PDB file of C-alpha atoms in Angstrom:
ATOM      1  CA  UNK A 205       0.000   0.000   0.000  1.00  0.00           C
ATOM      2  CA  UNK A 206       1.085   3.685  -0.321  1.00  0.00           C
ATOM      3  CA  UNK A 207       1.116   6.093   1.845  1.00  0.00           C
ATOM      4  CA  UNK A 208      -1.660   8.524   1.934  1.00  0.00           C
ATOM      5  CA  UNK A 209       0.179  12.202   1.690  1.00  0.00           C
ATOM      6  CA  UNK A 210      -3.599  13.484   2.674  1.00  0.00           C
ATOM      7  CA  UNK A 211      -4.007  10.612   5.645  1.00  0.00           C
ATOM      8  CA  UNK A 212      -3.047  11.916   9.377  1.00  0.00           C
ATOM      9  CA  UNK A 213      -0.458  11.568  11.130  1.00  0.00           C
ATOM     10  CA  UNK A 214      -0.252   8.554  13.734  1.00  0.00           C
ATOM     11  CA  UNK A 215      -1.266  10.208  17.349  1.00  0.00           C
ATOM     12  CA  UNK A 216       0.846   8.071  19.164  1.00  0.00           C
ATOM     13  CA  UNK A 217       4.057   9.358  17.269  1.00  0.00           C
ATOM     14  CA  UNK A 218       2.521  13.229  17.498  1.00  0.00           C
ATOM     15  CA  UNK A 219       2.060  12.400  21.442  1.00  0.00           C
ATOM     16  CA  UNK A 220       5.506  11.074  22.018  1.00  0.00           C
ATOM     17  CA  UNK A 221       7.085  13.942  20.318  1.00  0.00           C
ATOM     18  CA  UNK A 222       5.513  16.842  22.325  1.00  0.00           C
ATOM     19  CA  UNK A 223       6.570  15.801  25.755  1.00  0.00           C
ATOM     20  CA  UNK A 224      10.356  15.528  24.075  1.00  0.00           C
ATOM     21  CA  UNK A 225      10.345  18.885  22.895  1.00  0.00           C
ATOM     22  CA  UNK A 226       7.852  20.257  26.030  1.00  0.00           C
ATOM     23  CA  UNK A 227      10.859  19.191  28.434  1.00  0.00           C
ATOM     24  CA  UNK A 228      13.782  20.657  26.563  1.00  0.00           C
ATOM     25  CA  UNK A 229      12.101  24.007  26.899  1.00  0.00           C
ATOM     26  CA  UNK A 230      11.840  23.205  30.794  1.00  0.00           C
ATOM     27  CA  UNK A 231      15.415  22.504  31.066  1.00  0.00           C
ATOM     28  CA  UNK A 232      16.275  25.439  29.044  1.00  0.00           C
ATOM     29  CA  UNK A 233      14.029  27.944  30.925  1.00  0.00           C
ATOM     30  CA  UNK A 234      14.830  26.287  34.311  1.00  0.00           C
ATOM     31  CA  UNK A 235      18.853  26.960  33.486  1.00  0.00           C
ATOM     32  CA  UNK A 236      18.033  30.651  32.477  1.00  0.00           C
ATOM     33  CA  UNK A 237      16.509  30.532  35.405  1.00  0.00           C
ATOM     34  CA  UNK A 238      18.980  29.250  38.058  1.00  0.00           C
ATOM     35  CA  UNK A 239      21.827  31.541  35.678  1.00  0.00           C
ATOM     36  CA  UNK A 240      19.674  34.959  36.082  1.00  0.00           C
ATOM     37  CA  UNK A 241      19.187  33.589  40.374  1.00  0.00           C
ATOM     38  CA  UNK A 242      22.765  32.850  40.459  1.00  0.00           C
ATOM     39  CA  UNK A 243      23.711  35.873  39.359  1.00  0.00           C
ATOM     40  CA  UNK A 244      21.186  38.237  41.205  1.00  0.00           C
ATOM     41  CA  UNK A 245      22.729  36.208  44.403  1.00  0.00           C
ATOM     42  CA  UNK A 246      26.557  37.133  43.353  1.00  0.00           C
ATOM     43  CA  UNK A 247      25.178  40.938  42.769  1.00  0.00           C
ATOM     44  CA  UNK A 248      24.149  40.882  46.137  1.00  0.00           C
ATOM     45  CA  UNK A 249      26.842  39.260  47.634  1.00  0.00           C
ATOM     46  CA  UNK A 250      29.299  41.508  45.685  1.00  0.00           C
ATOM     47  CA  UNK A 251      27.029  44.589  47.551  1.00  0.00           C
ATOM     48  CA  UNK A 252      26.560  43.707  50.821  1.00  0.00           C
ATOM     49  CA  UNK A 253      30.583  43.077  50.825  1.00  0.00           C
ATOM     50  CA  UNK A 254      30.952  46.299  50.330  1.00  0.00           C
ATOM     51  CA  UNK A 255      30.015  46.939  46.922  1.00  0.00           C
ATOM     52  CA  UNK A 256      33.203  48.928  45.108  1.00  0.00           C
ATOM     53  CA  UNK A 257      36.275  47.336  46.061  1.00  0.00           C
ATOM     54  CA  UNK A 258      37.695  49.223  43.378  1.00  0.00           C
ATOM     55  CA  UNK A 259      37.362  52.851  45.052  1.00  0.00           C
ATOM     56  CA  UNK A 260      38.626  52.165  48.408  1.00  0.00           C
ATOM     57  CA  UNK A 261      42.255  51.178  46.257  1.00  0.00           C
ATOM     58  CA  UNK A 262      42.103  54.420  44.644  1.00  0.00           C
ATOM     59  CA  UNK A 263      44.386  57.199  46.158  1.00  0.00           C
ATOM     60  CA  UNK A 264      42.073  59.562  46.120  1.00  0.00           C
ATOM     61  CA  UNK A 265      39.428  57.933  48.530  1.00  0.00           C
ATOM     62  CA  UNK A 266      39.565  60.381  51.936  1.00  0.00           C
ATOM     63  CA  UNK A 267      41.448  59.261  54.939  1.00  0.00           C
ATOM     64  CA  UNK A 268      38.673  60.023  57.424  1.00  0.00           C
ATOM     65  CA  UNK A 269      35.947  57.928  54.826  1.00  0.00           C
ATOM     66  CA  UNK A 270      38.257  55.209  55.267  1.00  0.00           C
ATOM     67  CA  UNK A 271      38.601  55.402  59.050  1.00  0.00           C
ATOM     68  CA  UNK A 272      34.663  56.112  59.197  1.00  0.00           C
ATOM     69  CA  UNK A 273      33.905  52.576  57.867  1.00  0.00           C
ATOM     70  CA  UNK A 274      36.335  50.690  60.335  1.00  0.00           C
ATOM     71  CA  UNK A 275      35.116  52.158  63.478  1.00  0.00           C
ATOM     72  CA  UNK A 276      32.064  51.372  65.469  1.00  0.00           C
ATOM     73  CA  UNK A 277      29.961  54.711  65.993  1.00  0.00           C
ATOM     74  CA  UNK A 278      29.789  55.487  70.063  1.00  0.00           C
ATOM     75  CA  UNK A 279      27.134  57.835  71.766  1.00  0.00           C
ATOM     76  CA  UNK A 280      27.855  60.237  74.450  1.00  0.00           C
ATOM     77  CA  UNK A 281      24.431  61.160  76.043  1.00  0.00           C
ATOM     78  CA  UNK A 282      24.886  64.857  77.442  1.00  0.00           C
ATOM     79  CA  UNK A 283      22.267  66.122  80.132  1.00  0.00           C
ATOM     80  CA  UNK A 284      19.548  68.257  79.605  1.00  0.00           C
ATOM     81  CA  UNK A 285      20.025  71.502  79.222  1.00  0.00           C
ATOM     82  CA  UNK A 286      17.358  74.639  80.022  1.00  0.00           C
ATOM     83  CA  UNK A 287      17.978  77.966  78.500  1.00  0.00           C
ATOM     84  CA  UNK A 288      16.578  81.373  78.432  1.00  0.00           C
ATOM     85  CA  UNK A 289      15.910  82.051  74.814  1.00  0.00           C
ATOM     86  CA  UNK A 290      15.943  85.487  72.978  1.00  0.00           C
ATOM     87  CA  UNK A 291      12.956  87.337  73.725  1.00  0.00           C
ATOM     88  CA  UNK A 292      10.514  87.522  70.720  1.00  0.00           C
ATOM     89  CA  UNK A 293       7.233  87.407  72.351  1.00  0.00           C
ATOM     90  CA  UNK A 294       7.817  87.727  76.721  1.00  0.00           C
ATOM     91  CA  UNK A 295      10.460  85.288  77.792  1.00  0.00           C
ATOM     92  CA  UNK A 296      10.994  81.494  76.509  1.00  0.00           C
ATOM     93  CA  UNK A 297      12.908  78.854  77.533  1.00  0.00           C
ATOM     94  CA  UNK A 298      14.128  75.715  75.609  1.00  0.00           C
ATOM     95  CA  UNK A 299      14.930  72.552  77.324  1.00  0.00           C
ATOM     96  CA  UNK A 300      17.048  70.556  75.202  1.00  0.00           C
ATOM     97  CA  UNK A 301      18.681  67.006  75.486  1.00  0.00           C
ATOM     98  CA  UNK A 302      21.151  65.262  73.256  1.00  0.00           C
ATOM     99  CA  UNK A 303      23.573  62.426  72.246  1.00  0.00           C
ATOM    100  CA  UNK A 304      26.698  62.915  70.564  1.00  0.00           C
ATOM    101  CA  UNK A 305      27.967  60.113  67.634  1.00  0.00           C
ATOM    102  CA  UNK A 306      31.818  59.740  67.762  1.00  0.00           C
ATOM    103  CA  UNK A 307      33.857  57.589  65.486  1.00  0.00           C
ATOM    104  CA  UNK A 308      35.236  55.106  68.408  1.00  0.00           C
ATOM    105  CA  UNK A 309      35.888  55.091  72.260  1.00  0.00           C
ATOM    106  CA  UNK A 310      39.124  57.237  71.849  1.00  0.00           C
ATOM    107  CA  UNK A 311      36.663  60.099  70.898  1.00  0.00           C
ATOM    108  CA  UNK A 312      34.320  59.305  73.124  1.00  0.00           C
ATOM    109  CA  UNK A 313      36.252  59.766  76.145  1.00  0.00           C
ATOM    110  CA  UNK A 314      38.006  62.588  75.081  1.00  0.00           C
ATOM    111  CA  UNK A 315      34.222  64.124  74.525  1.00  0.00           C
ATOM    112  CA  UNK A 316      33.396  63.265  78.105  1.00  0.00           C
ATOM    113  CA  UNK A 317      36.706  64.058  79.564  1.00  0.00           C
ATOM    114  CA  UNK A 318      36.120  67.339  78.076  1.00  0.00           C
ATOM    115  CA  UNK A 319      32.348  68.212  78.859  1.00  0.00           C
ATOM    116  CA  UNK A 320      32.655  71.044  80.992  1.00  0.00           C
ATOM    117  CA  UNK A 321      33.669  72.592  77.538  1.00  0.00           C
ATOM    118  CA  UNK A 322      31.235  71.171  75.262  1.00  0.00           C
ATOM    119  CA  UNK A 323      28.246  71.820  78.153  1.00  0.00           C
ATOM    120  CA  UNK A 324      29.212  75.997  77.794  1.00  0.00           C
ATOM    121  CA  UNK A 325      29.933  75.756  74.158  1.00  0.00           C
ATOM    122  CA  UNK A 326      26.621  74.647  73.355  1.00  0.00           C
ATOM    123  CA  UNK A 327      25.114  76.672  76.449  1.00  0.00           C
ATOM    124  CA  UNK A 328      26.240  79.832  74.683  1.00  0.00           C
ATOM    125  CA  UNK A 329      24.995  79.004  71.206  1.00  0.00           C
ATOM    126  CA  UNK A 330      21.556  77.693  72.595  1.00  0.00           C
ATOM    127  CA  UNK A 331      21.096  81.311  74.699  1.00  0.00           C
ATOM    128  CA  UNK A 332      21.711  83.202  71.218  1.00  0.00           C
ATOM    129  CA  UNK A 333      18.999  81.073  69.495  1.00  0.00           C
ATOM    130  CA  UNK A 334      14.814  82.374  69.172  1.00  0.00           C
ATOM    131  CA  UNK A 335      12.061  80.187  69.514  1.00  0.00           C
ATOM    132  CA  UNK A 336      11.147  80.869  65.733  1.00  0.00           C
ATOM    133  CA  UNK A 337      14.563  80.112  64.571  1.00  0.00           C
ATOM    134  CA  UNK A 338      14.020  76.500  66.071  1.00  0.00           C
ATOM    135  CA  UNK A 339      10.572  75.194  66.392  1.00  0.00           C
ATOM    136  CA  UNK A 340      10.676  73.925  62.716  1.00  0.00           C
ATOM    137  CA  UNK A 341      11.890  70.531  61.358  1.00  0.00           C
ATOM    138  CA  UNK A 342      14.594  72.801  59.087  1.00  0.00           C
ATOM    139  CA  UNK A 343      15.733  74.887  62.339  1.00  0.00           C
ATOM    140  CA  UNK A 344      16.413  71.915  64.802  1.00  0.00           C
ATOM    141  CA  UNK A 345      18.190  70.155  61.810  1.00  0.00           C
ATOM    142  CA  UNK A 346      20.495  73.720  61.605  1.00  0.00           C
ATOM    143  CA  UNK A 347      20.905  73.540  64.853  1.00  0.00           C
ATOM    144  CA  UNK A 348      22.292  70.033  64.987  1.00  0.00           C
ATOM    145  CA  UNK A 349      24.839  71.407  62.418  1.00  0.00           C
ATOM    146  CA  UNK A 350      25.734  73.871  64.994  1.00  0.00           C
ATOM    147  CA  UNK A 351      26.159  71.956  67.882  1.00  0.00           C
ATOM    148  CA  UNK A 352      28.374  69.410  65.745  1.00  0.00           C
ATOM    149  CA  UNK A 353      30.745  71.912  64.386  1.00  0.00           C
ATOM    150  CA  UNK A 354      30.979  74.021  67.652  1.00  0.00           C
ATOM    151  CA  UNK A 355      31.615  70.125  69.523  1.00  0.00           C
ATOM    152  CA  UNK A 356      34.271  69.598  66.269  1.00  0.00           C
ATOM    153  CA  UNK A 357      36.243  72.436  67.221  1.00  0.00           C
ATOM    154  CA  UNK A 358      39.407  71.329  69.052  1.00  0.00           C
ATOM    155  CA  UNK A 359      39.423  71.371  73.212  1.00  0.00           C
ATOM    156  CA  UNK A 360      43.032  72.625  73.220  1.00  0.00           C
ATOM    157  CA  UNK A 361      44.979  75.429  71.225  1.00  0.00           C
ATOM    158  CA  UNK A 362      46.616  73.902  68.161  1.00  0.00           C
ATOM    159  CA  UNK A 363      44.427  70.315  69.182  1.00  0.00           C
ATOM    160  CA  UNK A 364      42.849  67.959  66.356  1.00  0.00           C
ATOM    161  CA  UNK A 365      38.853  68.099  65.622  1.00  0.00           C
ATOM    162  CA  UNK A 366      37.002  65.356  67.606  1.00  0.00           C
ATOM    163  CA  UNK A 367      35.004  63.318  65.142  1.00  0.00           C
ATOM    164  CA  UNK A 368      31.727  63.980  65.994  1.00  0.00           C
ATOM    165  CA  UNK A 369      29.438  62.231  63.066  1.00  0.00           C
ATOM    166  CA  UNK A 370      26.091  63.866  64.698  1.00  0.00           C
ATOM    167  CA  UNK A 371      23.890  65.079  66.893  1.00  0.00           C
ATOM    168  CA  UNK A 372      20.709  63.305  67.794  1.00  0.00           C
ATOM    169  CA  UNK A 373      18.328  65.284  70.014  1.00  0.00           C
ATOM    170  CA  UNK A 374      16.616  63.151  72.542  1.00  0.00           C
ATOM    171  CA  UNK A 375      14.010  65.863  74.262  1.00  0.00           C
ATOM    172  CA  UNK A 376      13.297  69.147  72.551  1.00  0.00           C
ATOM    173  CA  UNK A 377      11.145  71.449  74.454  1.00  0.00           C
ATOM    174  CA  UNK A 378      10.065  75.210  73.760  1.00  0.00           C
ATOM    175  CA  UNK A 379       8.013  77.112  76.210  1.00  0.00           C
TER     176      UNK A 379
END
């Protein structure tokens, strides 16, 4: 007998091929897949490391950035203070508390071996401030700026800048 050209095709022979071809596209997509997963995990990996090796080798990358990311930040809590604030509508007062963060414990006992300073430092800056100038979000930010640098500034003519990273208030209160 010949072959019909316009007969079917046997369905057992159709059947047998699909699952051949259905599971090379599984193995295909499921190596793209564990490839793409593989390599997500080494991106993240690479990132959480530290991400860019490369610009820590460079030269140019600061000293203090360097020493930044070695140290553990400490906090040096300093007591409240309560202040008589520049008159702007009859007499106000601001009670204030705050913790210093210092790159290590080397700064932070030279911070508390030195708080008499830092206490009338920020004392005087606090006593020059209004009420207006620090009730907003923006104004107690500036004056975290303030304290820092004024807390930067060396105890001792000639002295090195303590590292103070920044000032988090802890109580701010305006009457």
């Amino acid at each position: 007998m010949k072959a019909n050209p316009k007969a079917k095709a046997d369905p057992k022979a159709d059947a047998a091929a699909a699952p051949a071809g259905s599971k090379k596209k599984l193995m295909i997509a499921a190596l793209a897949a564990v490839l793409l997963l593989g390599g997500g995990g080494g991106a993240a990996w690479f990132f959480m490391q530290g991400g860019d090796a490369a610009a820590e080798d460079t030269p140019k990358a600061s000293k203090k950035k360097k020493k930044a990311s070695n140290v553990k930040p400490h906090y040096v809590p300093v007591e409240a203070f309560t202040v008589n604030l520049q008159p702007e509508n009859g007499e106000q007062y601001l009670q204030v508390q705050f913790t210093l963060q210092v790159d290590g414990p080397e700064q932070a006992t030279l911070i508390k071996d030195n708080m008499a300073i830092v206490r009338n430092r920020v004392l005087l800056l606090l006593s020059g401030k209004k009420a207006s100038e620090i009730s907003t979000v923006e104004g107690k930010q500036q004056l975290a700026a303030e304290i820092q640098a004024i807390v930067q500034e060396p105890f001792a003519k000639g002295g090195d800048e303590q590292d103070v990273t920044d000032v988090l208030f802890t109580s701010f209160i305006i009457q």
